[in-house]
Amino acid sequence: GILCLSWLLLLLAVAIKLDSPGPVFFRQKRVGIGKRHFQILKFRTMRIDTPHDMPTHLLHDPEQYITRVGRFLRKTSLDELPQLWNVLRGDMSIVGPRPEMLENVEKYTDDLPEFRYRLRAKAGLTGLAQIYGKYNTSPRDKLIMDLAYIQQYSVWLDLKLILRTALVLLTPEESTEAFEDKKTEEKP
């Protein structure tokens, strides 16, 4: 994958450098199989003056910190491509539960003791929770999907999830931006 996409990786790296000052890559500590810590690698999508003392979703207006190229990278999920290095290094797999940030692992394990079972599988770039869940899916719902994946694991399931991921990436209406709130209407 890295060899086939090297031209795209180089093109995106140049675009990031031309768009805003700072490093091309963003690194963050994550937790994988067996509670092993590793640095996840992504293309940088935010300005370098973004406050680092709080999670992005807690910023007053996180959109103001996203770069022009960063918006495109996030919309297309191309900011995730450098994680192929994590796969090559053995930190991650193509399919599996997403690796969580250190502080989230502790919090989720306290709130949801079953979360520790999730750390028995190698973290992945894609998986059930990434495809069928959304960015605002609750940790509990993501956990249910991750545990379902672990329990149902098969090569066939991995192939289906990889193909489904390609469909999500290539079809804008398949985006994983937010859960649709399906409420039943009450009749008067």
Coordinates of C-alpha atoms in Angstrom, one line a residue:
G1 CA 0.0 0.0 0.0
I2 CA 2.8 2.4 0.9
L3 CA 4.6 1.8 -2.4
C4 CA 1.5 2.1 -4.5
L5 CA 0.4 5.3 -2.7
S6 CA 3.9 6.9 -2.4
W7 CA 3.1 9.4 -5.1
L8 CA 0.0 10.5 -3.2
L9 CA 1.7 10.6 0.1
L10 CA 4.4 12.8 -1.3
L11 CA 1.9 15.1 -3.0
L12 CA -0.1 15.5 0.2
A13 CA 3.0 16.1 2.2
V14 CA 4.0 18.9 -0.2
A15 CA 0.5 20.4 -0.1
I16 CA 0.6 20.4 3.8
K17 CA 4.0 22.2 3.8
L18 CA 2.8 24.8 1.2
D19 CA -0.5 25.4 3.0
S20 CA 0.8 26.1 6.6
P21 CA 4.0 26.2 8.5
G22 CA 4.8 23.2 10.8
P23 CA 5.5 19.5 10.5
V24 CA 3.8 17.3 7.9
F25 CA 2.9 14.6 10.4
F26 CA 0.9 14.6 13.6
R27 CA 1.9 12.0 16.2
Q28 CA -0.2 10.9 19.2
K29 CA 0.2 8.2 21.8
R30 CA -2.3 5.5 21.5
V31 CA -2.9 2.1 23.1
G32 CA -3.1 -1.1 21.2
I33 CA -3.1 -4.8 21.8
G34 CA -2.1 -5.8 25.3
K35 CA -2.1 -2.2 26.4
R36 CA 1.0 -1.5 24.4
H37 CA 1.6 2.1 23.7
F38 CA 2.7 3.4 20.3
Q39 CA 2.8 6.7 18.3
I40 CA 0.0 6.9 15.7
L41 CA 1.0 8.8 12.6
K42 CA -1.4 11.0 10.6
F43 CA -1.1 13.9 8.3
R44 CA -1.3 17.2 10.2
T45 CA -4.7 18.9 9.6
M46 CA -4.6 21.7 12.1
R47 CA -2.5 24.8 12.6
I48 CA 0.5 24.6 14.8
D49 CA -0.9 27.3 17.2
T50 CA -3.8 24.9 18.1
P51 CA -3.9 24.6 21.9
H52 CA -2.4 21.2 22.8
D53 CA -3.5 21.2 26.5
M54 CA -7.1 20.1 25.6
P55 CA -8.8 17.7 23.2
T56 CA -9.8 19.2 19.9
H57 CA -13.5 18.6 20.5
L58 CA -13.4 20.7 23.7
L59 CA -12.0 23.8 21.9
H60 CA -14.4 26.8 21.7
D61 CA -14.3 26.8 17.8
P62 CA -12.1 23.9 16.6
E63 CA -13.0 24.7 12.9
Q64 CA -10.9 27.9 13.1
Y65 CA -7.7 25.8 13.6
I66 CA -8.2 23.4 10.7
T67 CA -6.0 24.3 7.7
R68 CA -7.4 24.5 4.1
V69 CA -5.6 21.3 3.1
G70 CA -6.6 19.8 6.5
R71 CA -10.3 20.2 5.6
F72 CA -9.8 18.3 2.4
L73 CA -7.8 15.6 4.2
R74 CA -10.4 15.1 6.9
K75 CA -13.3 15.1 4.5
T76 CA -11.6 12.4 2.4
S77 CA -10.0 10.6 5.3
L78 CA -6.6 10.9 3.5
D79 CA -5.1 12.2 6.8
E80 CA -5.2 8.6 7.9
L81 CA -2.9 7.3 5.2
P82 CA 0.4 7.6 7.1
Q83 CA -1.0 5.0 9.5
L84 CA 0.1 2.4 6.9
W85 CA 3.5 2.9 8.5
N86 CA 1.9 1.8 11.8
V87 CA 0.6 -1.3 10.0
L88 CA 4.0 -1.9 8.5
R89 CA 5.7 -1.6 11.9
G90 CA 3.2 -4.0 13.5
D91 CA 1.5 -1.5 15.8
M92 CA -1.8 -1.8 13.9
S93 CA -3.6 -4.0 11.5
I94 CA -5.7 -3.0 8.5
V95 CA -8.9 -4.1 10.2
G96 CA -9.6 -4.0 14.0
P97 CA -10.8 -1.7 16.8
R98 CA -9.4 1.9 16.5
P99 CA -6.6 2.5 18.9
E100 CA -7.6 4.9 21.7
M101 CA -5.7 7.7 23.3
L102 CA -4.1 6.9 26.7
E103 CA -6.5 9.0 28.8
N104 CA -9.6 7.5 27.0
V105 CA -8.5 3.9 27.8
E106 CA -8.4 4.6 31.5
K107 CA -11.7 6.5 31.4
Y108 CA -13.5 3.9 29.2
T109 CA -12.2 1.0 31.3
D110 CA -13.5 2.6 34.5
D111 CA -16.9 3.4 32.9
L112 CA -17.2 0.2 30.8
P113 CA -15.1 -2.7 32.4
E114 CA -15.7 -4.8 29.2
F115 CA -13.5 -2.3 27.4
R116 CA -10.4 -4.3 28.5
Y117 CA -11.5 -7.1 26.1
R118 CA -11.1 -4.8 23.2
L119 CA -7.4 -4.6 23.9
R120 CA -7.0 -8.3 23.1
A121 CA -7.2 -7.5 19.4
K122 CA -4.7 -5.6 17.3
A123 CA -5.9 -2.0 16.6
G124 CA -6.9 -1.3 13.0
L125 CA -7.3 1.4 10.5
T126 CA -10.8 0.4 9.8
G127 CA -13.4 -1.8 11.5
L128 CA -17.1 -2.2 12.3
A129 CA -17.2 0.9 14.5
Q130 CA -15.5 3.1 11.9
I131 CA -17.8 2.0 9.1
Y132 CA -21.1 1.7 10.9
G133 CA -20.5 4.0 13.8
K134 CA -20.0 7.7 13.4
Y135 CA -17.7 10.3 15.0
N136 CA -20.3 11.1 17.6
T137 CA -21.1 7.4 18.4
S138 CA -21.0 6.8 22.1
P139 CA -18.0 4.9 23.6
R140 CA -20.4 2.2 24.7
D141 CA -21.8 1.7 21.1
K142 CA -18.3 1.7 19.7
L143 CA -17.3 -0.9 22.2
I144 CA -20.3 -3.1 21.3
M145 CA -19.3 -3.0 17.6
D146 CA -15.6 -3.7 18.4
L147 CA -16.5 -6.7 20.6
A148 CA -18.8 -8.0 17.9
Y149 CA -15.9 -7.7 15.4
I150 CA -13.5 -9.6 17.8
Q151 CA -16.1 -12.3 18.4
Q152 CA -17.0 -12.7 14.7
Y153 CA -13.4 -12.3 13.3
S154 CA -12.7 -14.0 10.0
V155 CA -10.7 -13.3 6.9
W156 CA -14.0 -13.0 5.0
L157 CA -15.3 -10.4 7.5
D158 CA -12.0 -8.4 7.1
L159 CA -12.3 -8.5 3.3
K160 CA -15.9 -7.3 3.5
L161 CA -14.9 -4.5 5.9
I162 CA -12.1 -3.4 3.7
L163 CA -14.4 -3.2 0.7
R164 CA -17.0 -1.4 2.7
T165 CA -14.4 1.1 3.8
A166 CA -13.5 1.7 0.2
L167 CA -17.2 2.4 -0.6
V168 CA -17.4 4.8 2.4
L169 CA -14.3 6.7 1.2
L170 CA -15.5 6.9 -2.4
T171 CA -19.1 7.7 -1.8
P172 CA -19.8 11.1 -0.1
E173 CA -23.2 10.2 1.2
E174 CA -21.7 7.2 2.9
S175 CA -19.7 9.6 5.1
T176 CA -19.2 8.8 8.8
E177 CA -19.7 12.4 10.0
A178 CA -22.6 12.0 12.3
F179 CA -25.3 9.6 13.4
E180 CA -28.7 10.3 12.0
D181 CA -31.2 10.8 14.8
K182 CA -34.1 8.5 13.8
K183 CA -37.0 9.4 16.0
T184 CA -40.4 8.0 15.6
E185 CA -43.0 10.6 15.1
E186 CA -45.9 10.6 17.5
K187 CA -49.3 10.8 15.9
P188 CA -51.8 13.2 17.5

